[in-house]
Coordinates of C-alpha atoms in Angstrom, one line a residue:
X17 CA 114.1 264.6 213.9
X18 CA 116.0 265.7 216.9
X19 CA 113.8 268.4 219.2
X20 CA 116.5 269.7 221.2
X21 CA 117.7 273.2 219.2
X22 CA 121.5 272.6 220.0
X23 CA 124.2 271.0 218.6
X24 CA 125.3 268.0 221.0
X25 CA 128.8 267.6 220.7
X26 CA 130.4 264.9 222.7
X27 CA 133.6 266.1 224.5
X28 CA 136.6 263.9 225.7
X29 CA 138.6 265.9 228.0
X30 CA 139.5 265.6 231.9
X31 CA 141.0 269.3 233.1
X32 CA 137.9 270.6 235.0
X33 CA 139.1 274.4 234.5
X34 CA 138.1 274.2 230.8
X35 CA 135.6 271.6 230.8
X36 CA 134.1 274.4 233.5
X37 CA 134.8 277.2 230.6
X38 CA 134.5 275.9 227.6
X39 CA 130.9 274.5 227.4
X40 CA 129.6 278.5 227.7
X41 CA 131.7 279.9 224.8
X42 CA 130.3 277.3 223.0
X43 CA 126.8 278.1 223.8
X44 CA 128.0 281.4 223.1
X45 CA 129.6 281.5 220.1
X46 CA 127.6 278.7 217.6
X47 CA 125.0 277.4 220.0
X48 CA 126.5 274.0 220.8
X49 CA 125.8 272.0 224.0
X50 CA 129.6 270.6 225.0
X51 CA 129.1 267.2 226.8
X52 CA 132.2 266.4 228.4
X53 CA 133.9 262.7 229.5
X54 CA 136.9 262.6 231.2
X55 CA 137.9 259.2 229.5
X56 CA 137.1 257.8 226.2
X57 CA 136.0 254.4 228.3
X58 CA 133.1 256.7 229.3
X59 CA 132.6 258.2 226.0
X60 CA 132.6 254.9 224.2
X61 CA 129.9 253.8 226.9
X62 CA 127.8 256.4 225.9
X63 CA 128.3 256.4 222.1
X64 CA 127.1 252.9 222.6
X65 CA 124.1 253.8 224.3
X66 CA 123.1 257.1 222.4
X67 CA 124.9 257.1 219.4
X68 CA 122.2 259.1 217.2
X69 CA 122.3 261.6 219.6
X70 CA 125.7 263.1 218.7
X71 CA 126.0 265.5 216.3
X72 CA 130.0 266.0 216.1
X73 CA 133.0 264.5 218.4
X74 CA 135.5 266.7 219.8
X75 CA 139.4 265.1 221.0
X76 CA 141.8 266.5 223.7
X77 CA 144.4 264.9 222.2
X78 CA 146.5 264.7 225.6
X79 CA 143.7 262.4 227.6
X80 CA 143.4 258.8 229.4
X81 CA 142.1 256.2 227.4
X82 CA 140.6 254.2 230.3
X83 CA 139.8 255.7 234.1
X84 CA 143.4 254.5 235.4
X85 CA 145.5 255.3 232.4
X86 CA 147.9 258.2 232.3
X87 CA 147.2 261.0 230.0
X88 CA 149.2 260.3 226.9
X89 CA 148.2 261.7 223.7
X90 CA 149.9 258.5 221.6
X91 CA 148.0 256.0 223.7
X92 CA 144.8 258.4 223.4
X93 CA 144.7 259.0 219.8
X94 CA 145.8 255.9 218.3
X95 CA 143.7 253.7 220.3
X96 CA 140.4 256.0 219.8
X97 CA 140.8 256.7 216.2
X98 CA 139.7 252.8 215.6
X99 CA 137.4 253.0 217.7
X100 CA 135.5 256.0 215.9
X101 CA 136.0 254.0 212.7
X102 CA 134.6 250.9 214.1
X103 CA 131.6 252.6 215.2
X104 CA 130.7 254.1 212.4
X105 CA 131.0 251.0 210.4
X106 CA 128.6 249.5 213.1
X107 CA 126.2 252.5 213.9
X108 CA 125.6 253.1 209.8
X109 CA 126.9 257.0 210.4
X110 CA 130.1 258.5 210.5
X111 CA 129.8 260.9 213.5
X112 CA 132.5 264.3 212.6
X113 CA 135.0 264.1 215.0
X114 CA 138.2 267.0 215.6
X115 CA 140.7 267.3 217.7
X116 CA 141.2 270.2 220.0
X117 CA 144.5 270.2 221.8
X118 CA 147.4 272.4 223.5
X119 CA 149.7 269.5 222.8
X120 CA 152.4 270.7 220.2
X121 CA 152.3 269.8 216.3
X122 CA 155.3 267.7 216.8
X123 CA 154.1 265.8 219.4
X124 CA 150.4 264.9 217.6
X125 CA 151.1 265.5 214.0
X126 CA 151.4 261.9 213.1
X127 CA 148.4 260.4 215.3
X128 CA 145.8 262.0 213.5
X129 CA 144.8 260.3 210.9
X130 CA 143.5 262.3 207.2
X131 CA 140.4 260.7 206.9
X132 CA 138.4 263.6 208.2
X133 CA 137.1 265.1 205.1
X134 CA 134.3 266.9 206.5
X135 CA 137.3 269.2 207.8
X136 CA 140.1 269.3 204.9
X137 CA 139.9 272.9 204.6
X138 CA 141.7 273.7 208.1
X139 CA 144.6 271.6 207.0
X140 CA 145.1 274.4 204.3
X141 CA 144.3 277.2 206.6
X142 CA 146.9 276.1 209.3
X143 CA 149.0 273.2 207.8
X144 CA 147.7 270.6 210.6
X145 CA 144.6 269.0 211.6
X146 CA 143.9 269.6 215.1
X147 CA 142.8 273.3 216.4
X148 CA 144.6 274.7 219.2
X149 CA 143.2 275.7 222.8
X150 CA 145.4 278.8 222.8
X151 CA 146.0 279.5 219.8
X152 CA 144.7 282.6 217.4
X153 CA 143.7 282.3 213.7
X154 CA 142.6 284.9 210.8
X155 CA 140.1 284.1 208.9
X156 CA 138.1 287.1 206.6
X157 CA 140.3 289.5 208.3
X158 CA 139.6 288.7 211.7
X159 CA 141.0 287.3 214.3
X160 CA 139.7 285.1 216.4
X161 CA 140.6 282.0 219.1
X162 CA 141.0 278.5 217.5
X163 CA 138.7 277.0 220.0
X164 CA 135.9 279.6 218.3
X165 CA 136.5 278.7 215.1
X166 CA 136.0 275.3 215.7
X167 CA 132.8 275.9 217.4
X168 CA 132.0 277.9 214.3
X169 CA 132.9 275.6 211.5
X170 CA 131.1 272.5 213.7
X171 CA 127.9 274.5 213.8
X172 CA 127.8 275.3 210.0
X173 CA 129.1 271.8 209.1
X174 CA 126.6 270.1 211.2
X175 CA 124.3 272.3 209.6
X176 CA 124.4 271.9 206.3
X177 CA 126.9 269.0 205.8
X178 CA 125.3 266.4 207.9
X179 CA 123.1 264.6 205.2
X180 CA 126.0 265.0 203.0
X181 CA 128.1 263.1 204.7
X182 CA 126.2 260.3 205.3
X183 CA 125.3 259.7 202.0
X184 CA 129.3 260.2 201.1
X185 CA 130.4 258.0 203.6
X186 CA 128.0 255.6 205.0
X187 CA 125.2 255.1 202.5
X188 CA 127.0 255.3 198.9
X189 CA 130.7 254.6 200.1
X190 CA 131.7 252.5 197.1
X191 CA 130.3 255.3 194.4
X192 CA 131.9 257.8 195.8
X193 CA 134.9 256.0 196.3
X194 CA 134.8 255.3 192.6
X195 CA 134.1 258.9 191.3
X196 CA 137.1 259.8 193.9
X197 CA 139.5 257.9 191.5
X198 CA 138.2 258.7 188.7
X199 CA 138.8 262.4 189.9
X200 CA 135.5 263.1 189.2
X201 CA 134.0 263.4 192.7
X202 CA 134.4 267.6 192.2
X203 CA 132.2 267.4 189.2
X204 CA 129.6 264.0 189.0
X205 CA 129.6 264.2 192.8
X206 CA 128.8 267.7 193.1
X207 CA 125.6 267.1 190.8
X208 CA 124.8 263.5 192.2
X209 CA 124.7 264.7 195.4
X210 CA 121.2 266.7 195.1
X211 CA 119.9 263.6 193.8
X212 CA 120.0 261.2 196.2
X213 CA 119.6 263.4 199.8
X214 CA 116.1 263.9 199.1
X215 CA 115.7 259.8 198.6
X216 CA 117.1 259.5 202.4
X217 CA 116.1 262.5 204.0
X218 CA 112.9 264.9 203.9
X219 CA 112.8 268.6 203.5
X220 CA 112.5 268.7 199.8
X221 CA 109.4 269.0 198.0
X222 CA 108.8 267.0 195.3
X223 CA 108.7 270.0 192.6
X224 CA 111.8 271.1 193.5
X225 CA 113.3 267.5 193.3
X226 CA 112.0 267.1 189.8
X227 CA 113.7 270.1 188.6
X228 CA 116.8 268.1 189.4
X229 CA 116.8 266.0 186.4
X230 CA 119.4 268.7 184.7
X231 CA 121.7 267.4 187.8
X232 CA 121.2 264.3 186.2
X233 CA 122.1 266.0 182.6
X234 CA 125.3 267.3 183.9
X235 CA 126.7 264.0 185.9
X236 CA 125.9 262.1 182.7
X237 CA 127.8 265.3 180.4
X238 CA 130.9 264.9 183.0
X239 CA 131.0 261.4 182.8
X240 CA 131.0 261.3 178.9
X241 CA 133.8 264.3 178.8
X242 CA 136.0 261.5 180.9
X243 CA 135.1 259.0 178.6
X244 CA 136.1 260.9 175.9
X245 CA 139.6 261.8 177.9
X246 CA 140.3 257.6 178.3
X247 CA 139.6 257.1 174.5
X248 CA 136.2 255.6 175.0
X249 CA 134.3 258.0 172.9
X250 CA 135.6 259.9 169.8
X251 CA 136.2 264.0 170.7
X252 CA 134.6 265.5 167.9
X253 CA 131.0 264.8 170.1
X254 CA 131.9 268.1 171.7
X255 CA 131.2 271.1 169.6
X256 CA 134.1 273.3 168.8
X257 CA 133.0 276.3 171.0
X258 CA 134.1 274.6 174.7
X259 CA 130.8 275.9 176.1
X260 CA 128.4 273.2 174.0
X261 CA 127.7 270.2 176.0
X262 CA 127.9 266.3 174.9
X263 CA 125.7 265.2 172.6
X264 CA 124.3 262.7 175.0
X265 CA 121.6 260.9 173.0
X266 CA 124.6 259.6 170.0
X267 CA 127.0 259.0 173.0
X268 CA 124.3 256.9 174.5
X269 CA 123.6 255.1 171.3
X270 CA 127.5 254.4 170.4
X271 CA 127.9 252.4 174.0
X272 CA 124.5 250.8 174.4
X273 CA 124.9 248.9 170.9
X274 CA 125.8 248.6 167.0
X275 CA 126.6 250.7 164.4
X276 CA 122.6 251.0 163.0
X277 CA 122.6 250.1 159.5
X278 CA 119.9 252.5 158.8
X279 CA 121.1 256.0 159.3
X280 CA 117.8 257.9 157.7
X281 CA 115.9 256.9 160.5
X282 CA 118.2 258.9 162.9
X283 CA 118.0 262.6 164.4
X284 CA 120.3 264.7 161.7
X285 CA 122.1 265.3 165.4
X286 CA 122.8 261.7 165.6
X287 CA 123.6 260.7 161.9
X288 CA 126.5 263.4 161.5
X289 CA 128.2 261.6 164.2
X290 CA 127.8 258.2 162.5
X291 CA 129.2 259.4 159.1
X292 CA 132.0 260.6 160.7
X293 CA 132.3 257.9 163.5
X294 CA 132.7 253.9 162.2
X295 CA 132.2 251.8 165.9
X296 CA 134.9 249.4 165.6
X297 CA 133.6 246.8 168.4
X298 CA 130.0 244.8 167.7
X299 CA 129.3 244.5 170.8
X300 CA 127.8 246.2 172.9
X301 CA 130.5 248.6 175.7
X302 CA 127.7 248.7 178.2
X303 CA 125.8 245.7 179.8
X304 CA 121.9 245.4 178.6
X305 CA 120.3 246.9 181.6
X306 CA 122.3 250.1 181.8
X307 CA 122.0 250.4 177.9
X308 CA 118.6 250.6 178.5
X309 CA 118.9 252.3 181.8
X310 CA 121.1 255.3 179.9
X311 CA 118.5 255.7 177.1
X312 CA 115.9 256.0 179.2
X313 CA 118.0 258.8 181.2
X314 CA 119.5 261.0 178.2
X315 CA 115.8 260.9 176.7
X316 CA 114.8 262.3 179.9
X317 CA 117.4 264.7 180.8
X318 CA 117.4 266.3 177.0
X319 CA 119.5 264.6 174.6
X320 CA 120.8 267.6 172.8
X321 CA 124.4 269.3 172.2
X322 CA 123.4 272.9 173.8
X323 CA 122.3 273.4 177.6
X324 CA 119.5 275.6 177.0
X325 CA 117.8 273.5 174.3
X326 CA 118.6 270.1 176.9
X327 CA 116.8 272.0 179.9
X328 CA 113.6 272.7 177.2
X329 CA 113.5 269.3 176.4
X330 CA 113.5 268.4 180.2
X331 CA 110.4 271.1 180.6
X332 CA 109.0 269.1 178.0
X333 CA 109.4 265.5 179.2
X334 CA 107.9 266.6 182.5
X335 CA 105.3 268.7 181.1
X336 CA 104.3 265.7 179.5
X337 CA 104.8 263.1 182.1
X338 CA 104.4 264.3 185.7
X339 CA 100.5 265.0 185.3
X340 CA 99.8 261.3 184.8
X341 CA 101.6 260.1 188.1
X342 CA 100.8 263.1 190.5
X343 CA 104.0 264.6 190.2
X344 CA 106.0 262.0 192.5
X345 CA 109.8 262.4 192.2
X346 CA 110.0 258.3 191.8
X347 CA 111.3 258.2 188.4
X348 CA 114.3 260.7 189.0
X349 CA 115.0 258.6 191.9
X350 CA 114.9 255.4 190.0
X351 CA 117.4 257.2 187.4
X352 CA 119.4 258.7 190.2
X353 CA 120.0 255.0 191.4
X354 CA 120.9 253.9 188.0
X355 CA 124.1 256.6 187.2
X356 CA 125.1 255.1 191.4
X357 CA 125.2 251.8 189.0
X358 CA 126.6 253.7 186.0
X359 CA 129.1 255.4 188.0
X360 CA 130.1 251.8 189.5
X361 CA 130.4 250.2 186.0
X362 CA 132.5 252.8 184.7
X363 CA 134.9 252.9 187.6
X364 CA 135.7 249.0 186.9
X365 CA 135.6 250.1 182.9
X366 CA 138.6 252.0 183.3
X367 CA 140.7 250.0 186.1
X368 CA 140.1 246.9 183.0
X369 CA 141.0 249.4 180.3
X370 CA 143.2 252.0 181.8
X371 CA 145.2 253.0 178.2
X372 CA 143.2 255.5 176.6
X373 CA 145.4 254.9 173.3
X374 CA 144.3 251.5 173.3
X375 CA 140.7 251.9 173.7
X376 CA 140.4 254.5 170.9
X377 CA 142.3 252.1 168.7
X378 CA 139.9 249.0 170.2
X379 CA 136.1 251.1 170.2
X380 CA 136.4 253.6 167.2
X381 CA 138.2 255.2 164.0
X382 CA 137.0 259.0 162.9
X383 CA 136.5 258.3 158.8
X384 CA 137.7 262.1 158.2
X385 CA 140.6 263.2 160.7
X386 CA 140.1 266.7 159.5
X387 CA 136.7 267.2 161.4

């Protein structure tokens, strides 16, 4: 970890008055240490050299690219944007970057590109993605200067957004690429999340990690609730009253393998489903090793239709566990990298299967319509 206190924020701007002014009402205002380079030429140099050093990137969009280029903001941005990209490809972290400018919106609005999600929330404040040297905004009834603002939201994104963002977009791109279309990175990735910081960075203890297994509980519930919306699984495994859950542990069941011919031997939870339910595929919907992979999860994330009674049975499983391995967090994280594998599975599921009339038709038939 870092020892120096302040945000370094690498700066690319070459008018001396405000790279003599700015640097203090940063300090000022969110603690930041402005660093700046009067040409990205120099600032690439020193990305090179000291990337991990940087906490966030800040553009004057109206700057030289090299030491004897012209200050042009359409030679500027579109050659630097790349270059950020490239380096974060390279470097194994995307670095936040923003562009602070007293160009006009007509004149930048089309050379910054919108893959700044750290930041999406100014673009519906103002309607554009750069922040203004002059300009004023209110935000919770006060106004205050752009440049401050910035300043502001770079301090609390670094903050607390920092691991985030490199597990979003560096060290789990491709599942949270998927969960983006399967519009489900509001609700699987808002739970998933918790799950796999504490694998990559420390600060959690491992108590508090292992009360995440109901994070686990409600990625799998969300992902089931889609299934059900693309036909895969019948609806009537949500109860009537909208607040019940999934039942996981029939849901599991249904796409790990076949119809079992021996209902008696099932949880009265489970058989109600199956005389109701007739599976209309023998084979198995998932591959082996995440059928086993998803029992092993619902049976440890509570299996039942209500959230209370699924969050005693965790209590439970860990009561009964944990002791006997010290209390380490390493099966969570095992399951945690599982549902990454899940999530990955599913994605390619759907773009293979993307007619939810068709896959009811193909995977099951309710017996009685009128439940």
């Amino acid at each position: 970890m870092r020892e120096n206190k302040y945000i370094q924020v690498l700066w690319v701007e070459d008018d001396p008055l405000i790279t003599s002014a700015y640097p203090n009402e940063a300090d000022m205002v969110a603690g930041i240490e402005l660093h700046a380079f009067p040409c990205w030429e120099d600032a690439e140099a020193e990305l090179e050299n000291n990337y991990g050093r940087w906490d966030a990137i800040i553009l004057d969009a109206k700057c030289r690219y090299r030491k004897d280029d012209a200050d042009k903001a359409e030679k500027f941005l579109s050659h630097v944007f790349p270059k950020i990209m490239t380096l974060a490809a390279r470097k194994n972290r995307t670095i936040p970057w923003y562009v602070l400018s007293g160009q006009g919106e007509d004149d930048i609005r089309d050379l910054i590109p919108d893959t700044n999600d750290w930041d999406a929330d100014w673009l519906r404040i103002v309607n554009r993605r750069f922040y203004s040297k002059n300009g004023k905004v209110t935000l919770g009834g006060v106004e205050k200067h752009e440049r401050h603002a910035l300043f502001n939201r770079i301090k609390t994104q670094v903050t607390h957004y920092r691991h985030e963002m490199q597990i979003e977009h560096n060290l789990y791109p491709d599942v949270f690429s998927a969960l983006d279309r399967l519009d489900l990175a509001g609700e699987v990735g808002y739970y998933l999340m918790p799950l796999l910081e504490p694998i990559h960075f420390e600060g959690t203890s491992n108590a508090d990690y292992n009360r995440r297994y109901v994070d686990l509980r409600k990625s799998l519930e969300h992902i089931f609730r889609h299934m059900i919306k693309m036909g895969l699984l019948p609806p009537i495994i949500v109860g009537k009253n909208k607040k019940e859950n999934v039942n996981l542990s029939w849901s599991s069941l249904f796409l790990g393998g076949s119809q079992p011919e021996n209902l008696s031997v099932l949880l009265d939870s489970e058989k109600k489903f199956w005389d109701k339910v007739t599976r209309n595929t023998e084979n198995p919907i998932l591959p082996k090793q995440l059928s086993e992979w998803l029992k092993s999860a619902v049976f440890q994330a509570g299996g039942a239709v209500h959230t209370s009674t699924g969050e005693e049975e965790i209590a439970m499983n860990l009561d009964n566990y944990l002791p006997h391995v010290d209390r380490s967090p390493y099966m969570l994280r095992s399951l945690a990298m599982g549902l990454c594998d899940f999530i990955l599975w599913y994605d390619n599921f759907v773009k293979a299967n993307p007619d939810e009339k068709m896959n009811a038709v193909k995977f099951w038939t309710l017996k009685n319509s009128k439940f």
